[in-house]
Amino acid sequence: MTMNQDFDKTEYSKAMDSLQFSMADKQRIAARLCRGQEQPEEKPKDKGKLVRITAIAVAAALALSVGALATDVGKTASQAFAGLFGTEAAQTEIIDRIGYPIGASVSDNGVTITAEAVMGDAYHCAVIYSIVKEDGTSFEVGLSGSYLPLWFEEQSMSMGYVGGGHGSSYFYDADPTDNVIQYVDIMEYDGDITGRTATAKFENLLVWTEDGYQTLAEGTWKLKFDLAFEDASVSLPAGQQVALNEGVTATVDAITLSPVALRVDYTADAQVVWDENSTDGQVSAGDAAQMRLYLEDLTLTVNLKDGTVIDMTGSGGGITPEDGQTRCQKGDVFDQVIDLEQVVSVTIGDVTVPVNEG
Amino acid sequence: MKTLTNINDQEAQRLVDTYADTILRLSYTYLKCTQDAEDICQTVFLKLLTGDCHFDSPAQERAWILRTAANACKDELRTARRRKNTPLEAAAQRAAPEAPSGEVLAAVMALPENYRIAIYLHYYEGYAVQEIAQLLGQRPAAVSAHLSRGRVKLRKMLGGNDDESGF
């Protein structure tokens, strides 16, 4: 190091100079811009977060009729989604109506991954994959339980430019007596995904052990399939004024309800103030308070005719400061498929929006 | 407004050649990783190509690029914090340019966000305090304080003394 008592800006500049995209990277970025439509792949998601306890409890109780080595090309959407959304008649009827069986498989290094089915709406999708070893043996995960401690070293799903997204993904075993495990990927996107073609990529299946992550199956799998599910979403009347905490008011810009998800877009009349001194990767107390104010504390419920209240207050979302206001979106996929005919209203904070009036 | 399908090839290539590395360095300074830089580039370039942007000079265009990239990086930081399952460490699994090494750079990257951004824009990009303040939407006094405190911290980290003279 050439530094004496001062910060050596020459060394700093040299280090920064060396940080460059390769020519191939630049050509790819330019080509993508010229194509206009295509955006970078969605970022890999944390495979370790287990966020759908209710859904997986159902998954544990169910036994899919999946034989060894079966790739389940003939599965209906409701069969594929049974482990996620249940098998009640009312549910399966809706799933088979709006879901789309895929049955696309790809094999590498003795392991086959099949995209079983996809379901969603304009902004959400849930994809069920099955994973099976071609030699008929089971994956030696070594742990029991519904959620499996598995991980793809790399996983992505791209579908062209749809803005940002958030979601969850996890592995489960719908039938511990067979050699098939399931992987579900649930995403909400900023943009409309209806009718797009998705490309899913997976690399190296890992398992968490006491000694850390071990490779369970090495390989690269790439699948392409159409998001050909029926978008059964409806737009509810918007424009309502909703009171957030601390005197902040939000105007509801859009409410999108479907059998599988709810999303609410709203604009707060104050601009989020982020903590400039917070450390990367950690949420400071100030930022946490802002997220509570603009996103987390806003009550969201879907109210059904039979009195059931589906609480979506814990949904994910996004916050974007803009010209003294804050644009927000909040929403998630339900733990069960709902019949829109059975929805009485949607509650957003202190406002209740009627559905199916009359 | 231009549509996404009639983007001029030459203009796209010019932007990438001129600014992609700059955005990479700025996003690395913000995000401490290079995996999101390509996304940030796409966001910034698409905004420029499809928007109604007119610049009187290359310097003005460069400042717009840096300001827009900085905002995109901040959005990325916020969103990554909030997204249930898209943490920065997961994003680090993506293919991306290799992050540079070096003791001084490591020390700069260990500084708080505001400090290292101010240092990057001042000492690498060559912007004055007033220009950085305009670019980031901060008060000049705040930028000046970030630079000053950043320098002091760097000296401590790199084994120098606390004297601010001679920088």
Coordinates of C-alpha atoms in Angstrom, one line a residue:
Chain A
M1 CA 0.0 0.0 0.0
T2 CA 1.4 3.4 -0.9
M3 CA -0.6 5.2 1.8
N4 CA 1.2 7.3 4.3
Q5 CA -1.0 9.3 6.7
D6 CA -3.8 9.8 4.2
F7 CA -6.3 7.9 2.3
D8 CA -4.7 6.7 -1.0
K9 CA -7.1 7.8 -3.6
T10 CA -4.9 6.5 -6.4
E11 CA -5.1 3.0 -5.1
Y12 CA -8.9 3.4 -4.6
S13 CA -9.2 4.7 -8.2
K14 CA -7.2 1.8 -9.5
A15 CA -9.4 -0.7 -7.7
M16 CA -12.5 1.0 -9.0
D17 CA -11.0 1.1 -12.6
S18 CA -10.7 -2.6 -12.5
L19 CA -14.4 -3.1 -11.9
Q20 CA -15.8 -3.4 -15.4
F21 CA -18.4 -5.4 -17.3
S22 CA -16.9 -7.7 -19.8
M23 CA -17.4 -7.0 -23.5
A24 CA -19.8 -10.0 -23.6
D25 CA -21.8 -8.5 -20.6
K26 CA -22.0 -5.1 -22.4
Q27 CA -23.2 -6.7 -25.7
R28 CA -25.8 -8.6 -23.7
I29 CA -27.0 -5.5 -22.0
A30 CA -27.2 -3.5 -25.3
A31 CA -28.9 -6.4 -27.0
R32 CA -31.5 -6.6 -24.2
L33 CA -32.1 -2.8 -24.5
C34 CA -32.6 -3.1 -28.2
R35 CA -35.0 -5.9 -27.9
G36 CA -36.8 -3.6 -25.5
Q37 CA -39.1 -6.2 -23.9
E38 CA -36.7 -8.4 -22.2
Q39 CA -35.5 -7.6 -18.7
P40 CA -33.0 -9.3 -16.5
E41 CA -34.1 -12.5 -14.8
E42 CA -35.8 -12.3 -11.6
K43 CA -33.5 -12.6 -8.7
P44 CA -33.1 -15.9 -7.0
K45 CA -35.2 -16.2 -3.9
D46 CA -34.3 -17.3 -0.5
K47 CA -35.2 -20.9 -0.5
G48 CA -34.9 -21.2 3.3
K49 CA -37.8 -19.0 4.3
L50 CA -40.8 -21.0 5.1
V51 CA -43.7 -18.7 5.0
R52 CA -46.8 -20.8 4.4
I53 CA -47.4 -22.9 7.4
T54 CA -51.0 -23.3 6.7
A55 CA -50.5 -24.5 3.2
I56 CA -47.8 -26.9 4.1
A57 CA -49.8 -28.4 6.9
V58 CA -52.3 -29.3 4.3
A59 CA -49.5 -30.6 2.2
A60 CA -48.4 -32.9 4.9
A61 CA -51.8 -34.3 5.4
L62 CA -52.3 -35.1 1.7
A63 CA -50.9 -38.0 -0.3
L64 CA -50.6 -37.4 -4.0
S65 CA -50.8 -40.4 -6.2
V66 CA -47.4 -40.1 -7.6
G67 CA -45.6 -43.2 -8.5
A68 CA -41.9 -43.7 -8.6
L69 CA -40.3 -42.2 -11.6
A70 CA -43.6 -40.7 -12.6
T71 CA -43.3 -37.3 -14.3
D72 CA -47.0 -36.8 -13.9
V73 CA -47.6 -35.4 -17.4
G74 CA -51.2 -36.3 -17.1
K75 CA -51.9 -34.5 -13.8
T76 CA -54.7 -32.0 -13.6
A77 CA -54.0 -28.6 -12.2
S78 CA -55.9 -29.4 -9.1
Q79 CA -53.9 -32.6 -8.6
A80 CA -50.7 -30.7 -8.9
F81 CA -51.8 -28.0 -6.5
A82 CA -53.4 -30.4 -4.0
G83 CA -50.4 -30.1 -1.7
L84 CA -50.6 -26.3 -1.8
F85 CA -54.3 -25.4 -1.9
G86 CA -56.1 -28.5 -0.7
T87 CA -58.4 -31.0 -2.3
E88 CA -61.9 -29.8 -1.3
A89 CA -64.3 -30.0 -4.2
A90 CA -64.9 -26.3 -4.2
Q91 CA -61.2 -25.6 -4.4
T92 CA -60.4 -28.2 -7.1
E93 CA -63.2 -27.0 -9.4
I94 CA -61.7 -23.5 -9.4
I95 CA -58.2 -24.7 -9.7
D96 CA -59.0 -26.9 -12.7
R97 CA -60.9 -23.9 -14.3
I98 CA -58.2 -21.3 -13.9
G99 CA -55.0 -23.4 -13.4
Y100 CA -52.9 -24.7 -16.3
P101 CA -51.3 -28.1 -16.2
I102 CA -47.8 -27.9 -17.8
G103 CA -46.1 -31.3 -17.6
A104 CA -42.8 -30.0 -19.0
S105 CA -39.8 -32.0 -17.9
V106 CA -36.1 -31.8 -18.1
S107 CA -33.4 -34.2 -16.9
D108 CA -29.8 -33.7 -16.0
N109 CA -27.4 -36.0 -14.2
G110 CA -30.1 -38.5 -13.3
V111 CA -32.6 -36.0 -11.9
T112 CA -35.8 -34.9 -13.6
I113 CA -37.6 -31.7 -12.8
T114 CA -41.1 -31.3 -14.0
A115 CA -43.1 -28.1 -14.1
E116 CA -46.4 -29.6 -13.1
A117 CA -48.8 -26.7 -13.1
V118 CA -49.1 -23.0 -12.9
M119 CA -51.9 -20.8 -11.5
G120 CA -52.2 -17.2 -10.8
D121 CA -53.6 -13.9 -12.0
A122 CA -52.4 -10.7 -13.6
Y123 CA -49.7 -10.1 -10.9
H124 CA -49.2 -13.4 -9.2
C125 CA -48.3 -16.9 -10.1
A126 CA -47.6 -20.2 -8.2
V127 CA -45.7 -22.9 -10.0
I128 CA -45.5 -26.5 -8.7
Y129 CA -42.5 -28.5 -9.7
S130 CA -41.8 -32.2 -8.9
I131 CA -38.3 -33.5 -8.6
V132 CA -37.4 -37.2 -8.9
K133 CA -34.3 -39.3 -9.3
E134 CA -34.4 -41.4 -12.5
D135 CA -32.9 -44.5 -10.8
G136 CA -36.1 -44.8 -8.6
T137 CA -34.3 -44.1 -5.3
S138 CA -35.4 -41.4 -2.9
F139 CA -33.5 -38.3 -2.1
E140 CA -31.7 -38.9 1.2
V141 CA -32.8 -35.8 2.9
G142 CA -32.3 -37.3 6.3
L143 CA -35.0 -35.2 8.0
S144 CA -38.7 -35.7 8.3
G145 CA -41.3 -33.0 8.2
S146 CA -43.2 -31.2 5.7
Y147 CA -40.7 -28.5 4.7
L148 CA -37.6 -30.0 3.4
P149 CA -34.2 -28.3 4.1
L150 CA -33.3 -28.1 0.5
W151 CA -31.9 -25.4 -1.6
F152 CA -31.1 -24.7 -5.2
E153 CA -27.7 -23.2 -5.4
E154 CA -29.2 -21.0 -8.1
Q155 CA -32.8 -20.6 -9.2
S156 CA -34.6 -18.0 -11.3
M157 CA -37.7 -17.5 -13.3
S158 CA -37.7 -14.9 -16.0
M159 CA -40.6 -13.8 -18.1
G160 CA -39.5 -10.6 -19.8
Y161 CA -39.9 -7.2 -18.3
V162 CA -42.4 -7.2 -15.5
G163 CA -40.7 -4.9 -13.1
G164 CA -39.8 -6.0 -9.6
G165 CA -41.2 -8.9 -7.7
H166 CA -41.2 -10.6 -4.4
G167 CA -42.3 -14.0 -3.2
S168 CA -41.4 -17.2 -1.6
S169 CA -40.4 -20.7 -2.5
Y170 CA -39.8 -23.9 -0.6
F171 CA -39.6 -27.7 -0.9
Y172 CA -42.0 -30.1 0.6
D173 CA -42.8 -33.8 0.4
A174 CA -46.5 -34.3 -0.5
D175 CA -46.1 -38.1 -0.2
P176 CA -43.3 -39.4 2.0
T177 CA -43.9 -42.9 0.7
D178 CA -42.8 -42.1 -2.8
N179 CA -39.5 -40.8 -4.2
V180 CA -40.8 -37.5 -5.5
I181 CA -40.4 -34.2 -3.7
Q182 CA -42.1 -31.0 -4.6
Y183 CA -40.9 -27.4 -5.0
V184 CA -43.3 -24.5 -5.1
D185 CA -42.4 -21.0 -6.3
I186 CA -44.9 -18.2 -5.5
M187 CA -44.3 -14.8 -6.8
E188 CA -45.9 -11.4 -7.0
Y189 CA -44.8 -9.0 -9.7
D190 CA -45.1 -5.3 -10.3
G191 CA -46.2 -5.8 -13.9
D192 CA -48.8 -7.8 -15.7
I193 CA -47.6 -11.4 -16.3
T194 CA -50.7 -12.6 -18.2
G195 CA -49.9 -14.7 -21.3
R196 CA -46.1 -14.5 -20.9
T197 CA -43.7 -17.4 -21.3
A198 CA -41.6 -18.2 -18.3
T199 CA -38.1 -19.7 -18.3
A200 CA -37.2 -21.4 -15.1
K201 CA -33.6 -22.3 -14.3
F202 CA -32.2 -24.4 -11.5
E203 CA -28.7 -25.3 -10.6
N204 CA -27.4 -27.8 -8.1
L205 CA -29.8 -29.1 -5.5
L206 CA -28.3 -28.7 -2.0
V207 CA -29.3 -30.1 1.4
W208 CA -28.7 -28.5 4.8
T209 CA -26.9 -30.8 7.2
E210 CA -25.2 -30.3 10.5
D211 CA -22.0 -29.7 8.5
G212 CA -23.6 -27.0 6.3
Y213 CA -24.8 -27.3 2.8
Q214 CA -24.0 -30.5 0.9
T215 CA -24.7 -31.2 -2.8
L216 CA -27.6 -33.5 -3.1
A217 CA -27.8 -33.5 -6.9
E218 CA -25.5 -31.7 -9.3
G219 CA -26.9 -30.4 -12.5
T220 CA -28.5 -27.6 -14.5
W221 CA -32.1 -27.7 -15.4
K222 CA -33.9 -25.2 -17.6
L223 CA -37.6 -25.3 -18.4
K224 CA -39.8 -23.1 -20.6
F225 CA -43.5 -22.9 -20.3
D226 CA -46.4 -20.6 -20.9
L227 CA -48.2 -18.9 -18.1
A228 CA -51.4 -20.0 -19.7
F229 CA -53.6 -19.9 -16.6
E230 CA -56.8 -18.0 -16.7
D231 CA -56.6 -14.5 -15.2
A232 CA -59.8 -14.5 -13.2
S233 CA -58.9 -11.3 -11.3
V234 CA -61.4 -8.5 -10.9
S235 CA -60.8 -4.9 -10.3
L236 CA -62.7 -3.4 -7.4
P237 CA -63.7 0.3 -7.2
A238 CA -60.8 2.4 -6.1
G239 CA -60.2 6.0 -5.0
Q240 CA -61.0 5.6 -1.3
Q241 CA -59.1 7.5 1.4
V242 CA -57.5 5.3 4.0
A243 CA -56.1 6.5 7.2
L244 CA -52.6 5.2 8.0
N245 CA -51.0 6.0 11.4
E246 CA -49.3 9.3 12.3
G247 CA -51.8 11.3 10.4
V248 CA -50.8 10.0 7.0
T249 CA -53.6 9.4 4.5
A250 CA -53.5 7.1 1.5
T251 CA -55.6 7.0 -1.6
V252 CA -56.4 3.6 -3.0
D253 CA -55.3 3.4 -6.6
A254 CA -56.3 -0.1 -7.5
I255 CA -57.7 -3.2 -5.8
T256 CA -57.2 -6.5 -7.7
L257 CA -58.8 -9.6 -6.3
S258 CA -58.6 -13.1 -7.8
P259 CA -59.3 -16.6 -6.6
V260 CA -55.7 -16.9 -5.7
A261 CA -54.5 -13.5 -4.6
L262 CA -55.2 -9.9 -3.4
R263 CA -53.2 -6.8 -4.4
V264 CA -53.8 -3.3 -3.3
D265 CA -52.0 -0.3 -4.8
Y266 CA -52.2 3.0 -2.9
T267 CA -50.4 6.3 -2.6
A268 CA -49.7 7.9 0.7
D269 CA -49.7 11.7 1.0
A270 CA -46.4 11.8 2.8
Q271 CA -43.0 10.6 1.5
V272 CA -41.3 7.8 3.2
V273 CA -38.1 8.9 5.1
W274 CA -35.5 6.3 5.1
D275 CA -32.7 6.2 7.7
E276 CA -29.6 7.4 5.8
N277 CA -27.4 5.9 8.4
S278 CA -28.7 2.4 8.3
T279 CA -26.3 -0.4 7.5
D280 CA -26.7 -2.4 4.3
G281 CA -28.7 -5.6 4.8
Q282 CA -30.0 -4.6 8.2
V283 CA -33.2 -2.7 8.9
S284 CA -32.7 0.1 11.3
A285 CA -35.3 1.0 13.8
G286 CA -36.2 4.0 11.8
D287 CA -36.6 2.1 8.6
A288 CA -38.6 -0.6 10.4
A289 CA -40.9 2.1 11.7
Q290 CA -41.4 3.5 8.2
M291 CA -42.2 0.1 6.8
R292 CA -44.7 -0.4 9.5
L293 CA -46.3 3.0 8.8
Y294 CA -46.6 2.7 5.0
L295 CA -47.0 -1.1 4.6
E296 CA -47.1 -3.5 7.5
D297 CA -49.7 -1.8 9.7
L298 CA -52.2 -1.4 7.0
T299 CA -54.9 -4.0 7.6
L300 CA -56.0 -6.1 4.6
T301 CA -58.7 -8.7 4.9
V302 CA -60.9 -10.6 2.5
N303 CA -64.3 -11.2 4.1
L304 CA -66.4 -14.1 2.9
K305 CA -70.1 -14.7 3.1
D306 CA -69.8 -17.5 5.7
G307 CA -68.0 -15.2 8.1
T308 CA -64.5 -16.3 7.3
V309 CA -62.0 -13.5 7.4
I310 CA -58.8 -14.1 5.4
D311 CA -56.2 -11.8 7.0
M312 CA -53.7 -10.6 4.4
T313 CA -52.2 -7.9 6.7
G314 CA -48.9 -9.7 6.7
S315 CA -48.6 -9.6 2.9
G316 CA -45.4 -8.4 1.2
G317 CA -45.2 -5.3 -0.9
G318 CA -43.2 -2.4 -2.1
I319 CA -42.7 1.2 -1.1
T320 CA -41.4 3.8 -3.6
P321 CA -41.0 7.5 -2.6
E322 CA -42.1 9.9 -5.3
D323 CA -42.4 13.6 -5.3
G324 CA -43.4 14.0 -1.7
Q325 CA -45.7 11.0 -1.8
T326 CA -45.2 7.3 -1.4
R327 CA -46.4 4.8 -3.9
C328 CA -47.1 1.4 -2.2
Q329 CA -48.4 -1.9 -3.2
K330 CA -49.3 -4.7 -0.9
G331 CA -50.5 -8.2 -1.7
D332 CA -50.0 -11.9 -1.6
V333 CA -51.2 -15.3 -2.8
F334 CA -53.9 -16.8 -0.5
D335 CA -53.3 -20.0 1.4
Q336 CA -56.4 -21.4 -0.2
V337 CA -58.2 -20.8 -3.4
I338 CA -61.4 -18.7 -2.9
D339 CA -64.6 -18.5 -4.9
L340 CA -65.0 -14.8 -5.7
E341 CA -68.8 -15.3 -5.5
Q342 CA -68.3 -15.9 -1.8
V343 CA -66.5 -12.7 -1.2
V344 CA -68.6 -10.1 0.6
S345 CA -66.0 -7.3 0.9
V346 CA -62.3 -6.4 1.1
T347 CA -61.2 -4.3 4.1
I348 CA -58.3 -1.9 3.6
G349 CA -57.4 -0.2 6.8
D350 CA -60.5 1.7 8.0
V351 CA -62.3 1.3 4.7
T352 CA -64.4 -1.7 3.6
V353 CA -65.0 -2.1 -0.1
P354 CA -68.1 -4.2 -0.9
V355 CA -67.9 -7.0 -3.4
N356 CA -70.8 -8.8 -5.1
E357 CA -73.3 -6.2 -3.9
G358 CA -76.9 -7.2 -4.5
Chain B
M1 CA -42.5 9.0 -25.7
K2 CA -40.6 6.2 -27.3
T3 CA -41.9 2.7 -27.1
L4 CA -39.9 -0.2 -25.9
T5 CA -39.7 -1.7 -29.4
N6 CA -38.2 1.2 -31.3
I7 CA -35.1 1.8 -29.3
N8 CA -32.2 2.9 -31.5
D9 CA -29.5 0.3 -31.6
Q10 CA -26.7 2.7 -31.8
E11 CA -28.0 4.8 -29.0
A12 CA -28.4 1.8 -26.8
Q13 CA -24.8 0.7 -27.5
R14 CA -23.5 4.2 -26.9
L15 CA -25.2 4.3 -23.5
V16 CA -23.9 0.9 -22.5
D17 CA -20.3 1.7 -23.7
T18 CA -20.3 5.1 -22.0
Y19 CA -22.1 4.4 -18.7
A20 CA -22.4 0.7 -17.9
D21 CA -19.2 0.6 -16.0
T22 CA -20.0 3.8 -14.2
I23 CA -23.3 2.3 -13.1
L24 CA -21.6 -0.9 -12.1
R25 CA -19.2 1.0 -9.8
L26 CA -21.9 3.2 -8.3
S27 CA -24.2 0.2 -7.6
Y28 CA -21.3 -1.7 -6.2
T29 CA -20.6 1.2 -3.9
Y30 CA -24.2 1.3 -2.8
L31 CA -25.1 -2.4 -2.7
K32 CA -21.7 -3.9 -1.9
C33 CA -22.2 -6.5 -4.6
T34 CA -22.1 -6.6 -8.3
Q35 CA -25.0 -9.0 -8.9
D36 CA -27.6 -6.2 -9.3
A37 CA -25.6 -3.9 -11.5
E38 CA -27.0 -5.3 -14.7
D39 CA -30.5 -4.8 -13.5
I40 CA -29.7 -1.3 -12.4
C41 CA -28.2 -0.6 -15.9
Q42 CA -31.4 -1.9 -17.6
T43 CA -33.6 0.3 -15.3
V44 CA -31.6 3.4 -15.9
F45 CA -31.1 3.0 -19.7
L46 CA -34.7 2.1 -20.3
K47 CA -35.8 5.1 -18.4
L48 CA -33.6 7.3 -20.5
L49 CA -34.4 5.6 -23.8
T50 CA -38.2 5.5 -23.3
G51 CA -38.5 8.8 -21.5
D52 CA -38.5 12.4 -22.7
C53 CA -35.0 13.2 -21.6
H54 CA -33.0 16.1 -23.2
F55 CA -29.6 17.1 -22.1
D56 CA -27.7 20.3 -22.9
S57 CA -24.3 18.6 -22.4
P58 CA -22.6 15.3 -21.8
A59 CA -22.0 16.4 -18.2
Q60 CA -25.7 16.9 -17.7
E61 CA -26.4 13.5 -19.1
R62 CA -23.8 11.9 -16.9
A63 CA -25.2 13.6 -13.8
W64 CA -28.7 12.3 -14.8
I65 CA -27.4 8.8 -15.2
L66 CA -25.7 8.9 -11.8
R67 CA -28.7 10.4 -10.1
T68 CA -31.1 7.8 -11.6
A69 CA -28.7 5.0 -10.9
A70 CA -28.4 6.2 -7.3
N71 CA -32.2 6.2 -6.9
A72 CA -32.4 2.7 -8.4
C73 CA -29.8 1.5 -6.0
K74 CA -31.7 3.0 -3.0
D75 CA -34.9 1.4 -4.3
E76 CA -33.1 -1.9 -4.6
L77 CA -31.9 -1.6 -1.0
R78 CA -35.3 -0.8 0.3
T79 CA -37.0 -3.5 -1.7
A80 CA -34.5 -6.1 -0.8
R81 CA -35.1 -5.4 2.8
R82 CA -38.8 -5.7 2.5
R83 CA -39.1 -8.6 0.0
K84 CA -39.8 -11.6 2.0
N85 CA -37.4 -13.8 0.2
T86 CA -35.0 -11.8 -1.9
P87 CA -32.2 -10.9 0.5
L88 CA -28.9 -9.5 -0.8
E89 CA -27.0 -12.6 0.1
A90 CA -29.3 -14.6 -2.2
A91 CA -28.7 -12.1 -5.0
A92 CA -25.0 -12.7 -4.5
Q93 CA -25.4 -16.1 -6.1
R94 CA -25.9 -14.6 -9.5
A95 CA -23.2 -14.3 -12.1
A96 CA -21.6 -10.8 -12.1
P97 CA -18.4 -9.0 -12.6
E98 CA -15.8 -9.9 -10.0
A99 CA -15.6 -7.4 -7.2
P100 CA -12.2 -5.7 -7.0
S101 CA -9.9 -6.2 -4.1
G102 CA -7.5 -3.9 -2.2
E103 CA -7.1 -2.6 1.3
V104 CA -8.2 1.0 0.6
L105 CA -11.2 -0.1 -1.4
A106 CA -12.1 -2.6 1.4
A107 CA -11.9 0.3 3.9
V108 CA -14.0 2.6 1.8
M109 CA -16.6 -0.2 1.4
A110 CA -16.7 -0.7 5.2
L111 CA -17.8 2.9 5.7
P112 CA -21.5 3.8 6.2
E113 CA -23.5 4.2 3.0
N114 CA -23.5 8.0 2.9
Y115 CA -19.8 8.2 3.5
R116 CA -18.7 5.8 0.8
I117 CA -21.1 7.3 -1.7
A118 CA -19.8 10.8 -1.1
I119 CA -16.2 9.5 -1.3
Y120 CA -17.0 7.6 -4.6
L121 CA -18.6 10.6 -6.2
H122 CA -15.9 13.1 -5.0
Y123 CA -12.7 11.1 -5.4
Y124 CA -13.5 8.8 -8.2
E125 CA -16.1 10.7 -10.3
G126 CA -14.6 14.1 -9.5
Y127 CA -17.7 15.9 -8.4
A128 CA -17.5 18.9 -6.1
V129 CA -19.5 18.9 -2.8
Q130 CA -22.2 21.2 -4.3
E131 CA -22.6 18.9 -7.3
I132 CA -22.9 15.8 -5.1
A133 CA -25.5 17.6 -3.0
Q134 CA -27.6 18.4 -6.1
L135 CA -27.1 14.9 -7.5
L136 CA -28.2 13.1 -4.3
G137 CA -30.7 15.7 -3.1
Q138 CA -28.8 16.4 0.0
R139 CA -27.6 19.5 1.7
P140 CA -24.0 20.5 0.8
A141 CA -23.2 20.7 4.5
A142 CA -24.3 17.1 4.9
V143 CA -22.2 15.9 1.9
S144 CA -19.3 17.8 3.3
A145 CA -19.7 16.2 6.7
H146 CA -20.0 12.8 5.1
L147 CA -16.7 13.3 3.3
S148 CA -15.0 14.7 6.3
R149 CA -16.1 11.9 8.6
G150 CA -15.4 9.3 6.0
R151 CA -11.8 10.5 5.7
V152 CA -11.3 10.4 9.4
K153 CA -12.7 6.9 9.6
L154 CA -10.5 5.8 6.7
R155 CA -7.4 7.1 8.4
K156 CA -8.2 5.2 11.5
M157 CA -9.0 2.0 9.6
L158 CA -5.9 2.3 7.4
G159 CA -3.5 3.1 10.3
G160 CA -3.0 6.8 9.8
N161 CA -3.7 9.6 12.3
D162 CA -6.8 11.8 12.7
D163 CA -5.3 14.8 11.1
E164 CA -7.5 15.9 8.2
S165 CA -5.0 18.0 6.4
G166 CA -3.3 17.0 3.3
F167 CA -6.1 15.0 1.8

